Coordinates of C-alpha atoms in Angstrom, one line a residue:
M1 CA 45.5 -15.4 -9.7
A2 CA 43.9 -17.1 -11.9
L3 CA 40.5 -18.2 -11.3
K4 CA 39.4 -22.1 -10.4
L5 CA 36.2 -23.5 -10.9
V6 CA 34.8 -25.4 -7.4
R7 CA 32.5 -28.4 -7.8
D8 CA 32.9 -30.1 -4.3
A9 CA 30.1 -28.7 -2.1
P10 CA 32.0 -29.8 1.3
T11 CA 34.7 -26.4 -0.5
V12 CA 31.2 -24.0 -1.3
W13 CA 29.8 -24.6 1.7
N14 CA 33.2 -23.2 3.8
Y15 CA 33.1 -20.5 1.9
L16 CA 29.0 -19.8 2.5
N17 CA 29.4 -17.6 5.7
G18 CA 29.1 -13.3 5.7
L19 CA 26.8 -11.0 4.8
V20 CA 25.3 -10.8 1.1
N21 CA 24.0 -7.1 -0.5
L22 CA 19.5 -8.0 -1.9
Y23 CA 16.7 -6.0 -4.0
K24 CA 13.8 -7.1 -2.0
P25 CA 10.9 -7.5 -4.3
A26 CA 7.7 -5.4 -2.1
G27 CA 4.7 -7.6 -1.5
V28 CA 7.0 -10.4 -0.2
T29 CA 7.2 -10.6 3.5
V30 CA 11.3 -11.3 5.1
Q31 CA 10.7 -14.5 5.8
Q32 CA 9.4 -15.7 1.8
V33 CA 12.7 -13.8 0.9
Q34 CA 14.2 -16.1 3.9
N35 CA 12.5 -19.1 3.0
T36 CA 13.5 -18.3 -1.4
I37 CA 17.4 -18.2 -0.4
I38 CA 17.5 -21.3 2.1
H39 CA 15.8 -23.3 -0.6
N40 CA 18.1 -21.8 -3.0
L41 CA 20.9 -22.6 -1.9
C42 CA 20.3 -26.5 -1.1
R43 CA 19.5 -27.0 -4.2
D44 CA 22.4 -25.8 -5.7
L45 CA 24.8 -27.2 -3.4
N46 CA 23.0 -31.0 -3.8
Q47 CA 23.7 -29.6 -7.2
L48 CA 27.2 -30.2 -6.7
E49 CA 29.4 -33.1 -5.7
V50 CA 28.7 -33.9 -2.2
R51 CA 30.3 -35.7 0.4
P52 CA 30.5 -40.1 -0.8
S53 CA 28.2 -42.6 2.0
L54 CA 30.2 -43.7 4.8
Q55 CA 31.9 -47.5 4.3
R56 CA 31.5 -49.6 7.2
V57 CA 33.3 -52.9 8.1
V58 CA 31.9 -55.5 7.1
I59 CA 34.3 -59.7 8.5
G60 CA 32.9 -62.4 6.3
N61 CA 32.9 -65.9 6.6
A62 CA 36.0 -66.7 3.4
G63 CA 35.8 -70.9 3.4
E64 CA 38.3 -72.9 5.4
S65 CA 37.8 -70.7 8.5
K66 CA 39.2 -68.2 7.8
L67 CA 37.8 -64.7 7.8
V68 CA 37.8 -61.8 5.4
V69 CA 37.7 -57.9 6.6
R70 CA 36.4 -55.7 3.6
K71 CA 34.3 -52.3 3.3
V72 CA 31.3 -51.9 2.1
E73 CA 28.6 -49.0 1.8
D74 CA 26.8 -47.9 4.8
L75 CA 23.6 -48.1 3.7
S76 CA 21.3 -45.6 6.4
D77 CA 23.8 -43.2 4.8
N78 CA 23.0 -43.6 1.1
V79 CA 21.1 -39.8 0.0
L80 CA 18.4 -42.7 -1.6
V81 CA 17.7 -43.0 3.2
T82 CA 18.7 -40.0 4.2
G83 CA 18.0 -37.9 1.1
P84 CA 19.8 -34.8 -0.1
R85 CA 23.0 -33.6 1.8
Y86 CA 22.1 -30.3 2.5
Q87 CA 19.2 -30.0 4.2
P88 CA 17.2 -26.3 5.1
E89 CA 17.8 -27.0 8.3
D90 CA 21.3 -26.2 8.3
I91 CA 21.4 -23.4 6.5
K92 CA 21.0 -20.2 9.4
C93 CA 19.7 -17.3 8.4
R94 CA 19.4 -13.5 9.9
F95 CA 18.2 -10.2 7.9
S96 CA 20.0 -7.1 9.8
A97 CA 16.3 -4.8 9.1
N98 CA 13.1 -6.7 9.3
H99 CA 11.0 -4.4 6.4
G100 CA 7.4 -4.9 5.7
R101 CA 6.0 -6.6 3.1
F102 CA 5.3 -3.6 0.9
T103 CA 8.7 -2.2 1.3
S104 CA 11.5 -2.5 -1.7
G105 CA 15.1 -2.2 -2.1
V106 CA 18.0 -2.6 -0.2
I107 CA 18.1 -6.0 3.2
V108 CA 21.4 -6.9 4.3
L109 CA 21.2 -10.7 5.1
G110 CA 23.8 -12.5 7.3
I111 CA 24.2 -16.7 6.5
N112 CA 25.5 -19.4 9.3
N113 CA 28.9 -17.3 10.5
G114 CA 27.2 -14.4 8.8
T115 CA 24.4 -14.3 11.1
K116 CA 26.9 -13.0 14.2
L117 CA 28.0 -9.8 11.5
A118 CA 23.8 -9.6 10.2
F119 CA 23.8 -8.3 14.4
R120 CA 26.8 -6.7 15.1
L121 CA 25.1 -4.6 11.5
Q122 CA 21.8 -4.7 13.2
Q123 CA 22.6 -2.8 16.5
N124 CA 24.9 -0.3 15.3
R125 CA 22.1 1.0 13.6
P126 CA 23.8 2.6 10.6
L127 CA 22.0 5.6 8.2
R128 CA 19.1 4.3 6.1
V129 CA 18.4 6.6 3.6
Y130 CA 14.1 5.3 1.7
R131 CA 12.2 6.3 -1.3
V132 CA 9.0 7.0 -0.2
T133 CA 6.3 7.8 -3.1
G134 CA 2.7 9.3 -1.9
F135 CA -0.8 9.5 -3.7
L136 CA -2.2 13.4 -3.3
G137 CA -6.3 13.3 -2.6
K138 CA -7.0 10.4 -1.2
A139 CA -6.8 8.9 2.7
T140 CA -6.9 5.2 3.1
E141 CA -7.5 2.8 7.1
T142 CA -3.8 1.6 6.6
H143 CA -2.7 4.8 4.6
F144 CA -0.9 2.1 2.2
A145 CA -2.8 1.7 -1.4
N146 CA -4.0 -2.0 -0.5
S147 CA -7.0 -0.5 1.6
R148 CA -10.4 1.1 2.1
V149 CA -10.2 5.1 0.7
T150 CA -11.5 6.8 3.6
A151 CA -10.9 10.2 3.0
R152 CA -10.7 12.2 -0.2
A153 CA -10.3 15.9 -0.4
T154 CA -8.8 18.5 -3.5
I155 CA -5.8 19.2 -3.9
D156 CA -5.6 22.0 -6.4
H157 CA -3.7 23.6 -3.3
I158 CA -0.4 22.0 -3.3
G159 CA 2.3 23.1 -5.6
S160 CA 5.9 21.9 -4.7
E161 CA 7.2 24.8 -2.9
K162 CA 4.6 24.3 -0.3
I163 CA 5.6 20.5 -0.3
G164 CA 9.2 21.8 0.2
R165 CA 8.8 23.6 3.0
L166 CA 6.8 21.4 5.2
L167 CA 9.0 19.2 5.0
A168 CA 11.7 21.4 5.9
S169 CA 10.0 22.7 9.4
I170 CA 9.9 17.8 9.9
Q171 CA 13.2 17.7 9.8
A172 CA 13.9 20.6 12.1
S173 CA 12.1 19.5 14.8
H174 CA 13.1 16.0 14.4
Q175 CA 16.7 18.0 15.3
R176 CA 14.9 19.6 17.9
K177 CA 13.9 16.0 19.0
M178 CA 16.8 14.7 19.2
F179 CA 18.4 17.4 21.3
E180 CA 15.8 16.4 23.3
L181 CA 16.1 12.4 23.6
S182 CA 20.1 14.3 24.9
G183 CA 18.8 15.6 28.0
I184 CA 20.6 18.8 26.9
D185 CA 19.6 22.6 26.9
I186 CA 19.4 23.4 22.6
Q187 CA 20.2 27.1 24.5
S188 CA 23.4 25.5 26.1
Q189 CA 27.0 24.9 25.6
A190 CA 26.8 21.3 26.3
A191 CA 24.1 21.5 23.0
Y192 CA 26.5 23.5 20.7
E193 CA 29.8 20.6 21.1
L194 CA 27.3 19.0 20.7
A195 CA 26.0 19.9 16.8
C196 CA 29.4 20.3 15.9
R197 CA 29.8 16.7 16.3
G198 CA 27.6 15.7 14.1
T199 CA 24.0 14.3 14.5
I200 CA 24.0 11.8 16.7
R201 CA 21.7 8.4 17.7
P202 CA 19.0 8.1 20.0
A203 CA 20.1 6.1 22.8
D204 CA 16.5 4.1 22.9
N205 CA 16.4 1.9 19.2
R206 CA 12.2 2.7 19.1
V207 CA 12.3 6.3 18.6
P208 CA 12.1 7.2 15.1
M209 CA 14.8 9.2 14.2
I210 CA 14.7 11.8 10.8
Y211 CA 18.3 13.2 9.6
G212 CA 17.1 14.4 6.7
I213 CA 13.3 14.4 4.4
R214 CA 13.1 16.5 0.6
L215 CA 10.5 15.8 -2.4
A216 CA 13.0 14.7 -4.5
E217 CA 9.7 14.1 -7.5
Y218 CA 6.5 16.1 -7.7
R219 CA 3.9 14.3 -10.3
K220 CA 0.3 15.8 -9.0
P221 CA -1.1 13.3 -7.3
F222 CA 2.3 10.7 -7.5
F223 CA 5.5 12.4 -4.9
T224 CA 8.5 11.2 -3.7
V225 CA 10.6 12.4 -0.8
E226 CA 13.9 11.0 0.3
I227 CA 14.0 10.3 3.9
H228 CA 16.9 9.9 5.6
A229 CA 16.1 7.7 9.3
I230 CA 17.0 5.6 12.2
N231 CA 14.6 3.3 14.3
E232 CA 12.1 3.6 11.7
T233 CA 9.7 0.7 10.7
E234 CA 7.0 0.5 7.4
A235 CA 3.8 1.5 9.7
Y236 CA 5.9 4.6 10.8
L237 CA 6.3 5.9 6.9
G238 CA 3.8 5.4 6.0
E239 CA 1.8 7.4 9.2
L240 CA 4.0 10.3 7.2
V241 CA 2.9 10.3 4.3
H242 CA -0.8 10.8 5.7
E243 CA 0.2 13.3 7.9
I244 CA 2.1 14.9 5.4
G245 CA -1.3 14.7 3.3
I246 CA -3.1 16.7 6.8
N247 CA -0.5 19.9 6.6
L248 CA -0.8 20.1 3.6
K249 CA -4.8 20.6 3.9
S250 CA -5.5 17.5 2.5
C251 CA -4.9 14.1 2.8
A252 CA -3.0 11.4 1.2
H253 CA -1.6 7.8 1.7
C254 CA 1.7 5.4 0.5
T255 CA 1.8 3.5 -2.5
G256 CA 5.6 2.2 -2.4
V257 CA 8.3 2.4 0.3
R258 CA 12.1 1.8 -1.3
C259 CA 15.0 1.8 0.7
I260 CA 17.9 2.8 -1.7
R261 CA 20.7 2.6 1.3
H262 CA 21.6 0.2 4.2
G263 CA 24.6 2.0 5.4
H264 CA 27.4 1.3 2.7
F265 CA 24.9 -0.9 1.0
L266 CA 23.8 0.2 -2.4
L267 CA 21.1 0.2 -4.7
E268 CA 23.0 -1.1 -7.5
D269 CA 25.1 -3.0 -5.3
S270 CA 22.3 -5.4 -4.5
L271 CA 21.4 -9.4 -6.1
L272 CA 17.5 -9.6 -7.8
K273 CA 15.2 -12.0 -7.4
K274 CA 17.0 -13.6 -10.6
D275 CA 20.9 -14.0 -9.0
W276 CA 19.7 -16.2 -5.6
N277 CA 21.7 -18.5 -6.5
L278 CA 24.9 -20.2 -5.2
Q279 CA 27.5 -18.3 -7.6
N280 CA 26.1 -15.0 -7.0
I281 CA 25.7 -15.2 -3.5
V282 CA 29.2 -16.5 -2.7
S283 CA 30.6 -14.2 -4.8
G284 CA 28.3 -10.6 -3.7
M285 CA 29.9 -11.6 0.8
A286 CA 33.2 -11.6 -0.8
H287 CA 32.0 -8.0 -2.5
T288 CA 31.0 -7.4 1.2
N289 CA 33.1 -8.6 2.7
K290 CA 35.7 -5.8 1.3
L291 CA 32.7 -3.5 2.2
I292 CA 33.6 -3.9 5.6
N293 CA 36.9 -4.2 5.6
Q294 CA 37.1 -1.0 4.0
H295 CA 33.9 0.8 6.5
P296 CA 34.2 -1.6 9.8
D297 CA 32.6 1.6 11.6
M298 CA 29.7 -0.2 9.6
L299 CA 29.8 -3.5 12.4
Q300 CA 31.5 -1.1 15.6
Q301 CA 30.5 2.4 15.9
H302 CA 33.9 4.1 17.3
S303 CA 31.5 7.7 18.0
S304 CA 27.9 8.6 18.7
S305 CA 28.4 10.4 15.8
L306 CA 27.3 9.6 12.3
Q307 CA 29.8 8.6 9.7
E308 CA 29.6 11.1 6.8
M309 CA 28.8 9.2 2.9
E310 CA 29.4 9.7 -0.1
V311 CA 26.3 10.7 -2.3
V312 CA 26.0 8.3 -5.1
P313 CA 22.9 8.2 -7.8
L314 CA 20.1 6.6 -7.9
V315 CA 20.1 3.5 -10.2
N316 CA 16.4 2.3 -10.6
K317 CA 15.5 -1.4 -10.6

């Protein structure tokens, strides 16, 4: 089918409903991202061919006791009076995850009718994957690099093997915690049958749960861990890096958090800030609709078990 260039703003507006995969930069809040998206959409929509001003009926005297009925422009509906046709209040937005200021990477935004899909995606709690970078030897007040240093320690005794063993123990403890939250004895037959079905979600969406954690890179004093988690927050990931430093008989703080996957939404498909315009957002919605049709479990999970996803190589941005 041949592509057709559309210059009519109302037609484009009808297609502006759905989810879009964005790349959130570090150092900005999700509210700032939302304001930027809304501003760019209003700017681009108003540059298209918007609807003309409304017409009003005027009855005038044409002389010789004759009346003439004609239509004239209603000046109260002129854009010079009312302002641009598309205003920021016209666009509804909702994020499916509440990333912190220092978190970068994949974030899914619902626009207009897509806010309902964003809510369903948030309630379904798909698995998120992070690359978290820490700095060994220094501890800070907030566990992040932008706060005051509170402690220093040596790191000569720390190697990649030691970090790997610690991360394996953290993953095992969270797997045990998963069975404890389900209220099932880990030595029972019910626990065995539950484990055969795969990892499960906790009933309480306020409890962070780590399903996998491994060392991705170690360049002393920096180390990067890959974390597969549910119900996590930026503060929790910072505390986790701090605890890793303490368990290594040293100290550490977090220097970067990047979300590389949210369910089936991947890093390489996310829109960079320079691409946050009307054309790319509508195209991104079309790609997202195909993704949802291929994986309807992202919006409605039929089982408490997590769905297995194909591991894809990381693309740096």
